[in-house]
Amino acid sequence: MAHTFRQCSLALIFIIMWLLIKAKIDECKRGDVTVKPSRVILLGSTVNISCSLKPRQGCLPYSSRNKLILYKFDRKISFHHGHSLNAQVTGLPLGTTLFVCKLACIKSDEIQICGAEILVGVAPEQPQNLSCIQKGEQGTVACTWERGQDTHLYTEYTLQLSGPKNLTWQKQCKDHYCDYLDFGINLTPESPESNFTAKVTAVNSLGSSSSFPSTFTFLDIVRPLPPWDIRIKFQKTSSVSRCTLYWRDEGLVLLNRLRYRPSNSRHWNMVNVTEAKGRHDLLDLKPFTEYEFQISSKLHLYKGSWSDWSETLRAQTPEEEPTGMLDVWYMKRHIDYSRQRISLFWKNLSVSEARGKILHYQVTLQELTGGKVMTQNITGHTSWTTVISRTGNWAVAVSAANSKGSSLPTRINIMNLCEAGLLAPRQVSANSESMGNILVTWQPPRKDLSAVQEYVVEWRQLHPGDDTQIPLNWLRSPPYNVSALISENIKPYTCYEIRVYALSEDQGGCSSILGNSKHKAPLSGPHINAITEEKGSILISWNSIPVQEQMGCLLHYRIYWKERDSNSQPQLCGEDTAALGQAPDRLAHA
């Protein structure tokens, strides 16, 4: 069976060769084209191209009228009358150029005689930066190099590796752009200090060149596989800042480097460990934070290279008891002679302070005179409202709770925030800084300046009627500051009521002003709904402009009048300043 297969193979080869020879004979049956010194030349060289007719292959019956033409691709470059033509060609570009010789006879088309391809290239440059690597202890040795400039010719690369005991391995690459070869052999750690030498040689028709030898050991070229099976365990008996990272490595790994960061951060924390044996304790992680972890490995302290980074492990650290204290503010409104409404507001803890998901807030209301706790409430909101007596001294405490515990309570005494006139800030102004900012400035109170412990700047959207449902915003400022830039929940073309409080230990004073970050003309004017005459005076009343159409803070109303059936222009009758909180809706004029 094997003998028959061999005979068939030889027959197939013979048929292919015969077809190629026949194609060559048919292609050039009328003549020949020769190229000297060679059909493969160095860039810048000169070639001589000759075209000659075979006997009885000229123009019949008058062979003396033969005209041979030499084409470079489709362009004529030379011609000659006779049986042969010689041409000298220079300046050929890199790559392949086709020359074709044709015969032109009278009253007939040109006949192709023969042709030749000339290859122009350069000798290979010396391969540079030869480096070899074995990925993993069970991987194979592969080498890369820089070829240098393109030769534009068929170039063969041979990679050779020599080792102990005269062992030699060789691999060839016939790809035109070859710069990588894998020997397919595995170096073992039996003799980790044994030397191996690699060299690559490039050969083409115009010359050859070899790289400098590259000598290395097993430890130099083996790059460990990235660690795998990474997992993390948080210690239940200690704080969250302590956890253990576990992973698996190849057997010969000596060094590891770990990097980790919060998922929303771009900066990595880096740790280098020796002989970790697949585990390491981390002590500085933040609670309730998603982290990314990656690990890399190395076989030797000084030799070899680090593995690629492992796949990323993402894990969230457990919760911890909240830290910090809530920022609490309040508002009082009298209901009647004996009751008042207290509305409490507080801001969310920052992520670093909450240290977990806040489940609820605990509010405690206490009457200080009797020392009795009147109300305890649990709420999931950041505000709480209750009604209490206008008599007595009251205090509240508010704390935030997650699954691990509660923050320290913020305690405040309920007092009349605007009661002390001597503590009222002076010359309060509100100026637009940009589309979403208002700069509030003030002067300290004339008296009791040393008693001021802090300023509180409060703002809320101006709204007619009951304003207890309008979101309240505030910020605190130390006693030495007399300005604040407010930007939270500031919208353009919206009027805000702004109050500045000066607070001492047990009393407060306040001043207020209207302000907006951007304004324009109101979308509509007031609608007069009644004009009445009373004792020589005229009483005019109108409906207020809807808040959403005011497009900022209203400064004043102007009233124009003229006599009925008069052709004169209306005259300015009066100008009434808009009041804080709500513009006037009537004006009496004598």
Short mmCIF file of N, CA and C in Angstrom, two decimals, residues 8 12 35-36 50 81 85 139 148 165 185 273 382 390 393 398 452 470 473 485 493 527 551-552:
data_model
loop_
_atom_site.label_atom_id
_atom_site.label_comp_id
_atom_site.label_asym_id
_atom_site.label_seq_id
_atom_site.Cartn_x
_atom_site.Cartn_y
_atom_site.Cartn_z
N CYS A 8 2.15 6.84 -6.93
CA CYS A 8 1.17 7.86 -7.29
C CYS A 8 1.71 9.26 -7.05
N LEU A 12 2.28 12.22 -9.84
CA LEU A 12 1.68 13.54 -9.70
C LEU A 12 2.72 14.63 -9.85
N VAL A 35 18.03 38.38 -18.77
CA VAL A 35 18.33 39.51 -17.89
C VAL A 35 19.71 39.27 -17.28
N LYS A 36 20.60 40.23 -17.38
CA LYS A 36 21.93 40.13 -16.78
C LYS A 36 22.18 41.38 -15.96
N SER A 50 17.76 41.55 -22.83
CA SER A 50 17.90 41.17 -24.24
C SER A 50 16.68 40.37 -24.66
N HIS A 81 14.62 47.17 -35.04
CA HIS A 81 14.28 46.37 -36.21
C HIS A 81 15.32 45.27 -36.37
N LEU A 85 16.97 42.52 -29.67
CA LEU A 85 16.91 43.85 -29.07
C LEU A 85 17.67 43.81 -27.75
N GLY A 139 5.14 26.00 29.59
CA GLY A 139 5.04 26.61 28.27
C GLY A 139 6.20 26.24 27.37
N GLY A 148 14.05 45.03 10.95
CA GLY A 148 14.67 46.13 10.24
C GLY A 148 13.82 46.48 9.02
N LYS A 165 25.31 20.52 27.02
CA LYS A 165 25.57 19.21 26.41
C LYS A 165 25.42 19.24 24.90
N ILE A 185 9.58 23.81 22.35
CA ILE A 185 10.24 23.02 23.39
C ILE A 185 10.03 23.70 24.75
N VAL A 273 5.24 41.27 48.19
CA VAL A 273 5.39 40.26 49.23
C VAL A 273 6.29 39.14 48.71
N THR A 382 -35.15 62.41 55.51
CA THR A 382 -34.17 63.34 56.08
C THR A 382 -34.86 64.59 56.63
N ARG A 390 -45.64 75.92 73.02
CA ARG A 390 -44.77 77.10 72.91
C ARG A 390 -44.08 77.43 74.22
N ASN A 393 -38.59 74.53 77.51
CA ASN A 393 -37.33 74.48 76.76
C ASN A 393 -37.21 73.09 76.12
N VAL A 398 -30.70 63.62 66.89
CA VAL A 398 -30.93 62.84 65.68
C VAL A 398 -29.67 62.02 65.39
N VAL A 452 -20.88 85.47 68.90
CA VAL A 452 -21.22 84.68 67.71
C VAL A 452 -20.33 83.44 67.63
N ILE A 470 -41.57 73.15 51.25
CA ILE A 470 -40.53 73.53 50.29
C ILE A 470 -39.17 73.07 50.83
N ASN A 473 -32.45 74.39 52.35
CA ASN A 473 -31.00 74.19 52.18
C ASN A 473 -30.27 75.11 53.14
N LEU A 485 -20.79 81.22 49.33
CA LEU A 485 -21.24 80.95 47.97
C LEU A 485 -22.20 79.77 48.02
N TYR A 493 -33.54 81.75 37.04
CA TYR A 493 -34.87 82.34 36.90
C TYR A 493 -35.81 81.91 38.03
N HIS A 527 -52.60 91.24 36.99
CA HIS A 527 -53.95 91.45 36.48
C HIS A 527 -54.75 92.25 37.51
N MET A 551 -39.80 84.67 36.83
CA MET A 551 -38.46 84.59 36.22
C MET A 551 -37.39 85.30 37.04
N GLY A 552 -37.47 85.17 38.33
CA GLY A 552 -36.51 85.77 39.24
C GLY A 552 -37.24 86.49 40.36
#
